mmCIF file of C-alpha atoms in Angstrom:
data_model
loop_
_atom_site.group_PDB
_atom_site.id
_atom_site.type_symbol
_atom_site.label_atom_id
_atom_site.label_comp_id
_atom_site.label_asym_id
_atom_site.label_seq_id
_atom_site.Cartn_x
_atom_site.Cartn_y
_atom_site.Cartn_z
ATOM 1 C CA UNK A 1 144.681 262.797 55.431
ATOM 2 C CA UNK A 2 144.838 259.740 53.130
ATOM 3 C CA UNK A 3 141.277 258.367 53.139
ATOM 4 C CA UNK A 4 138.704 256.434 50.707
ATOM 5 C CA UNK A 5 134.994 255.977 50.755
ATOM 6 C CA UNK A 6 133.110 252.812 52.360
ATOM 7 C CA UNK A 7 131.112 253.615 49.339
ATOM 8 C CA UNK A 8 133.899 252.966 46.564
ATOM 9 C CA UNK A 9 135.557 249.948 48.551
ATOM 10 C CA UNK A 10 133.321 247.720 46.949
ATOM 11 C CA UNK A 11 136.678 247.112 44.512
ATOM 12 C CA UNK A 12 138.787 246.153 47.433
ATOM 13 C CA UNK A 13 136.633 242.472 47.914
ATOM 14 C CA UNK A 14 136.375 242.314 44.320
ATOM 15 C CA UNK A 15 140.425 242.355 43.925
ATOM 16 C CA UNK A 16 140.486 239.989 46.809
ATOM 17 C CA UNK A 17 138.232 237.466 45.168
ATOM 18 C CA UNK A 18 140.332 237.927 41.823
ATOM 19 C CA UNK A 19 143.011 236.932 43.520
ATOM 20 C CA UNK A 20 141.950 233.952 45.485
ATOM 21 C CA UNK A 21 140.670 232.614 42.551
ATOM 22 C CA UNK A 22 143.843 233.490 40.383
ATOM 23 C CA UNK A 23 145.868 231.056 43.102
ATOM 24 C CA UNK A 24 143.674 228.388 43.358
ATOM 25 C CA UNK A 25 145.721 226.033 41.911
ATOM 26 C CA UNK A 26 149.180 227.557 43.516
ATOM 27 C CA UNK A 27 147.156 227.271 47.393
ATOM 28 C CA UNK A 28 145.849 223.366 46.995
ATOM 29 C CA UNK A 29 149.882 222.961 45.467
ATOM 30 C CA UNK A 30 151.119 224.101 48.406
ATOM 31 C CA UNK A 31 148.733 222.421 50.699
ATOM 32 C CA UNK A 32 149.079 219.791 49.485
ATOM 33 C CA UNK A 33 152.680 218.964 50.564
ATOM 34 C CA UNK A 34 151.288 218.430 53.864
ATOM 35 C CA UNK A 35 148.042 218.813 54.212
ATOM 36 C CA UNK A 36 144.888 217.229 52.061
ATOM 37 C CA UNK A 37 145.536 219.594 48.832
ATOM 38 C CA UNK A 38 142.343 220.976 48.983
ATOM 39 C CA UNK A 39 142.980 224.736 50.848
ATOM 40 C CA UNK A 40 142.845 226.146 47.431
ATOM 41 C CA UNK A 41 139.922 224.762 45.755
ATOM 42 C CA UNK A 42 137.550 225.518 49.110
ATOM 43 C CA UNK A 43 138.851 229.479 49.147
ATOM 44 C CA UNK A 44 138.390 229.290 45.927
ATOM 45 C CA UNK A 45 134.850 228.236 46.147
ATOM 46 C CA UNK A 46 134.162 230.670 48.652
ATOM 47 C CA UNK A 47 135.265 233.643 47.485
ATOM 48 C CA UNK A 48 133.416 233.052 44.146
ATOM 49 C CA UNK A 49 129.719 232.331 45.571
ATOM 50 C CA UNK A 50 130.544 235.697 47.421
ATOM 51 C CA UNK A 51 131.459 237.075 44.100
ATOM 52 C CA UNK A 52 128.226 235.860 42.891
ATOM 53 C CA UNK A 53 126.385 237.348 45.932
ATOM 54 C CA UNK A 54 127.574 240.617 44.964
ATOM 55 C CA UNK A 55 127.013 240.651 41.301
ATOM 56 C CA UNK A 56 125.393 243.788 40.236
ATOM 57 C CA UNK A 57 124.839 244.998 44.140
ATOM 58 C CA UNK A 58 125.872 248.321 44.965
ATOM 59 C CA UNK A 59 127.367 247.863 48.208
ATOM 60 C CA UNK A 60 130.268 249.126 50.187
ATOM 61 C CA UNK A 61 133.699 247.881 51.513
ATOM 62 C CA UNK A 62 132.095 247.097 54.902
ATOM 63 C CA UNK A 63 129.139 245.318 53.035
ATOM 64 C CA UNK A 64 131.201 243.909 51.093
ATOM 65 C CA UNK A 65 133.382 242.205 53.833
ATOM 66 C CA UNK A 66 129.858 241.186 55.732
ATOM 67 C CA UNK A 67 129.170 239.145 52.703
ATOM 68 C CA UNK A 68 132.654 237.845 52.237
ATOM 69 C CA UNK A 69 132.595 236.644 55.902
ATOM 70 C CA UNK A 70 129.167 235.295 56.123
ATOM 71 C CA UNK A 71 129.975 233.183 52.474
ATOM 72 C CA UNK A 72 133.077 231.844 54.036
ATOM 73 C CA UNK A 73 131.573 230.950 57.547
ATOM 74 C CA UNK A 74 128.740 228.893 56.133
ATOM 75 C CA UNK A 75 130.054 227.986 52.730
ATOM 76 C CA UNK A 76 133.307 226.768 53.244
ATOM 77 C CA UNK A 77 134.270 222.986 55.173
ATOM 78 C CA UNK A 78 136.993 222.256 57.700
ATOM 79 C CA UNK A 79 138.947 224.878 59.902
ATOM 80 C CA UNK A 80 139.624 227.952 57.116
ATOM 81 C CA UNK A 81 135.733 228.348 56.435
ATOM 82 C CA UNK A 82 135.075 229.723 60.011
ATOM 83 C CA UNK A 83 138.807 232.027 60.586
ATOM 84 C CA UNK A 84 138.494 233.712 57.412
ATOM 85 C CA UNK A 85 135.002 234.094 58.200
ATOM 86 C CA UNK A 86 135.424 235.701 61.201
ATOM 87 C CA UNK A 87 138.588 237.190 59.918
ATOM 88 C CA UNK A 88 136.257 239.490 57.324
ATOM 89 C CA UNK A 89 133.480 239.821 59.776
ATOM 90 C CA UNK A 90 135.294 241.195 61.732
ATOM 91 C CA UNK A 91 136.624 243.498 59.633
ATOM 92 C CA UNK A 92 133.814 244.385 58.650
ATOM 93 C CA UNK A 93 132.240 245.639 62.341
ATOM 94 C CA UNK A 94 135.256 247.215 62.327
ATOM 95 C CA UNK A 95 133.924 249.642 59.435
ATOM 96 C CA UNK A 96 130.675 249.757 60.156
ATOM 97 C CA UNK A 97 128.962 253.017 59.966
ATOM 98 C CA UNK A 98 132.321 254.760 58.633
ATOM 99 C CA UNK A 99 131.770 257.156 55.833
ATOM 100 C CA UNK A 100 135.683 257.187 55.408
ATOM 101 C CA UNK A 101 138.052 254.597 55.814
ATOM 102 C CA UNK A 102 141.457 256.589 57.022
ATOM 103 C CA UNK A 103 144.499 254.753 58.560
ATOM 104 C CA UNK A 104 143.461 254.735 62.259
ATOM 105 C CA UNK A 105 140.138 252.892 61.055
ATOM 106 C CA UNK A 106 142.011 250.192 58.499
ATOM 107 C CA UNK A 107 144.159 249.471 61.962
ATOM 108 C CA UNK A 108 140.794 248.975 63.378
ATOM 109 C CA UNK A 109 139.629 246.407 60.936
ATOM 110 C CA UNK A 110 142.928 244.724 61.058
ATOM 111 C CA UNK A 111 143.095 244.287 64.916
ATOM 112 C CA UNK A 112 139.673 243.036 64.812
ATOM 113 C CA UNK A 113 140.384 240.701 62.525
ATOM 114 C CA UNK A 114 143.911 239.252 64.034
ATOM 115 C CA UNK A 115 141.636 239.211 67.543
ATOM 116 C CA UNK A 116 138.199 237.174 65.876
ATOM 117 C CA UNK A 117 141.207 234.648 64.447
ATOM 118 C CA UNK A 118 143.380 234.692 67.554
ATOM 119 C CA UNK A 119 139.702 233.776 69.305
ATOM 120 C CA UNK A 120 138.983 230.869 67.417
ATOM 121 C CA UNK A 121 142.465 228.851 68.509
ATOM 122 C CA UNK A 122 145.464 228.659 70.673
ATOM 123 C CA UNK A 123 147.650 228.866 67.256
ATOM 124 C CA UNK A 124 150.138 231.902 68.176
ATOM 125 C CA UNK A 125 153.198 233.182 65.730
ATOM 126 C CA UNK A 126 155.657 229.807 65.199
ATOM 127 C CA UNK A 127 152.944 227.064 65.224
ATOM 128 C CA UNK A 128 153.515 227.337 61.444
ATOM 129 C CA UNK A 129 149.874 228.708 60.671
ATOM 130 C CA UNK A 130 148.189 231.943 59.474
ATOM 131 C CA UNK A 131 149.020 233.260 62.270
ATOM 132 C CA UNK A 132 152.800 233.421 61.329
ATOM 133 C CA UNK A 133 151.903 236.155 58.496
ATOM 134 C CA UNK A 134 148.593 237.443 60.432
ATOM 135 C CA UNK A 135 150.186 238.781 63.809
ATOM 136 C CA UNK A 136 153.631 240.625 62.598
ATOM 137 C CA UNK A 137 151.490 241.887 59.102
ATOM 138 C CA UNK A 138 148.790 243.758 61.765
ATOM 139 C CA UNK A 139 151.823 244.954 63.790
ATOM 140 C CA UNK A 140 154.026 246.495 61.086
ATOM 141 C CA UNK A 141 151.024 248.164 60.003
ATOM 142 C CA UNK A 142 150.225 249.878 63.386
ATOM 143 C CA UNK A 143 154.394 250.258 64.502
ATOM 144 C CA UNK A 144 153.961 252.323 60.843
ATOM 145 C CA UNK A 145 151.024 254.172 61.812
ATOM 146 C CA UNK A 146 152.642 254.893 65.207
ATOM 147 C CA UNK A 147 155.518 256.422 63.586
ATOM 148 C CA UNK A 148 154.146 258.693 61.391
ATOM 149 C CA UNK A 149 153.805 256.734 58.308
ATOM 150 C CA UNK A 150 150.658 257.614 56.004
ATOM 151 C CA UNK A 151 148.572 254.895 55.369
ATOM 152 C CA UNK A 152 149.639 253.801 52.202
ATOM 153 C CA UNK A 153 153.202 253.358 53.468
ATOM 154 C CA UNK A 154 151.938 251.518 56.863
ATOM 155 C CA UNK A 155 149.708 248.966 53.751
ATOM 156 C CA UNK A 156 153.262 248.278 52.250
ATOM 157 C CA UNK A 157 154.661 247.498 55.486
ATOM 158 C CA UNK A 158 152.214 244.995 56.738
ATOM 159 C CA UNK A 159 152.291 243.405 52.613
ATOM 160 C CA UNK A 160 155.564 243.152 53.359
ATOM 161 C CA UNK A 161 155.887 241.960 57.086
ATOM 162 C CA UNK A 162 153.188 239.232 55.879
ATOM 163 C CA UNK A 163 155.337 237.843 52.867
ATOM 164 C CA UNK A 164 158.263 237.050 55.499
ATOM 165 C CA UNK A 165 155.790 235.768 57.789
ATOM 166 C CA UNK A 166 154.703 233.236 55.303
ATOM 167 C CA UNK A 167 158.260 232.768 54.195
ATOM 168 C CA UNK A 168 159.006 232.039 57.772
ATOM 169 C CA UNK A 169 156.847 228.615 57.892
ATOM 170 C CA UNK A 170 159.138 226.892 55.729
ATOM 171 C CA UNK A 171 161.947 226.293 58.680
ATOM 172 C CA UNK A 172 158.782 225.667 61.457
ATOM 173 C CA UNK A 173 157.818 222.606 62.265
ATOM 174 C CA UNK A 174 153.693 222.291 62.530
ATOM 175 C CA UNK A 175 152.180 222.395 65.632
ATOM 176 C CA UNK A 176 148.686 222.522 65.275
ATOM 177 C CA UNK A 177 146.108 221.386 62.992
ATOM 178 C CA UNK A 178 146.234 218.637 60.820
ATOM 179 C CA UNK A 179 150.092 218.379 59.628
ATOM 180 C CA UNK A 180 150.737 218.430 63.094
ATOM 181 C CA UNK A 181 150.705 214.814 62.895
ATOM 182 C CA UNK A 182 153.884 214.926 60.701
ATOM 183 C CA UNK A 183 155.942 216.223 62.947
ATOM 184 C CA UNK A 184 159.501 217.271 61.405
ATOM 185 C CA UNK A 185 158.426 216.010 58.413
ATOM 186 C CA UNK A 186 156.065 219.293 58.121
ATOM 187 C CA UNK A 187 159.366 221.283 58.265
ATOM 188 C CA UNK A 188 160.565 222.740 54.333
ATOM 189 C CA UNK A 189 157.493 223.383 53.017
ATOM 190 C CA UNK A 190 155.310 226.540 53.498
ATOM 191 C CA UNK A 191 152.171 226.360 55.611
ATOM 192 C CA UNK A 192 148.878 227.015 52.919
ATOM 193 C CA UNK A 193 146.976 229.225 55.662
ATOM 194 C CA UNK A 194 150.388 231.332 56.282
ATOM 195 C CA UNK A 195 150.265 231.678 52.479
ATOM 196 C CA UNK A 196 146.263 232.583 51.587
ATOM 197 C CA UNK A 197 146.814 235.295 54.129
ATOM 198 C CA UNK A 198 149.639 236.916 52.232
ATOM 199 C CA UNK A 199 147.930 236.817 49.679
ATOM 200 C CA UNK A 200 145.166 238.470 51.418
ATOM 201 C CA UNK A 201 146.432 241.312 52.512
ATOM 202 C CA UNK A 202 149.000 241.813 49.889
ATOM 203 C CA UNK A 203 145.819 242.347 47.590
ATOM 204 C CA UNK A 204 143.970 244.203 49.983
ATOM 205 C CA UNK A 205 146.785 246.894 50.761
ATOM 206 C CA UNK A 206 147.729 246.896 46.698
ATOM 207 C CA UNK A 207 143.880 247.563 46.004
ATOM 208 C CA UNK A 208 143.305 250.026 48.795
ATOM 209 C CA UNK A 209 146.858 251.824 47.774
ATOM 210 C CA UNK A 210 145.236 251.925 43.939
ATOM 211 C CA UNK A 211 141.755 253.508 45.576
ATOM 212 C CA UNK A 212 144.132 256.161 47.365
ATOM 213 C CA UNK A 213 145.439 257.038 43.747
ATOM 214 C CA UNK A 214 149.379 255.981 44.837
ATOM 215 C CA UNK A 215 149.117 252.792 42.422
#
């Protein structure tokens, strides 16, 4: 059985805020096609005071993802701050009190976090949001699960089912949230959320894939 230690996830936030910050720049590009150019400057911001939070703390995965959450729920301004927030949060109940993270628990986290986001809105899969790499990235992973795929190969699935999610916002036309407003002039351009949460869970299944020694 393909498993890791809460104990030695601690790595798995840390690659996710290395990443955030790494695409900064690339996020507020993007948003700022359509949007107020800022979506990469406040994840940015928000995954480094979380950083900061866990300097030199030994803590978990599941801690880990508590802080993440919490930082991004209270630290971070317009809509992303409170999604992502409960996106990790949730994530993080998911975990709690698991020695060993295995494949049927990482499809816990993920559900819980694609149900805390699907909570917070009525944005569903061609509203050109998150959502549009969220929902089919949590169901490749558990269609992979359900057919006998080991974890790491179910990760790979939902990195990949989330890149053409993203890639699928370019043709959609926005439908909620601010470039709403623009109508078909939102359409060629990819949606920022759609794109943090590639990146996301890109570097979460790449980091949890190197913790699982098939990296």
């Amino acid at each position: 059985m393909e498993a890791f230690k809460d104990s030695e996830g601690k790595v798995v936030v840390e690659d996710l805020i290395r990443c955030i910050r790494e695409n900064r720049e690339y996020l507020s590009e993007v948003d700022g096609l359509i949007g107020d150019g800022d979506h990469g400057i406040n994840m940015s911001k928000g995954f480094t005071l979380c950083g900061k939070e866990l300097e030199g703390k030994d803590v978990g995965l599941c801690e880990g993802l508590q802080v993440l959450g919490t930082v991004l729920l209270t630290e971070i301004g317009g809509s992303m701050g409170p999604l992502y927030g409960s996106f990790f949060r949730g994530m993080a109940k998911a975990c709690r009190g698991k020695e060993l993270i295995d494949g049927q628990v990482m499809g816990e986290m993920l559900q819980a976090a694609e149900e805390k986001v699907s909570a917070l809105g009525n944005a569903k899969v061609g509203d050109k949001t998150l959502m549009d790499a969220l929902v089919p990235a949590v169901e490749a992973y558990r269609e992979s699960m359900a057919a006998g795929k080991d974890m790491s190969e179910s990760l790979a699935a939902m990195k990949e089912a989330a890149a053409k999610g993203r890639d699928s916002t370019k043709d959609l036309v926005a439908k909620v949230g601010r470039a709403a407003r623009l109508g078909e002039r939102s359409r060629g351009v990819l949606d920022a959320g759609a794109t943090s949460c590639a990146l996301i869970l890109g570097a979460m299944a790449d980091s949890v894939n190197r913790l699982l020694g098939r990296q």
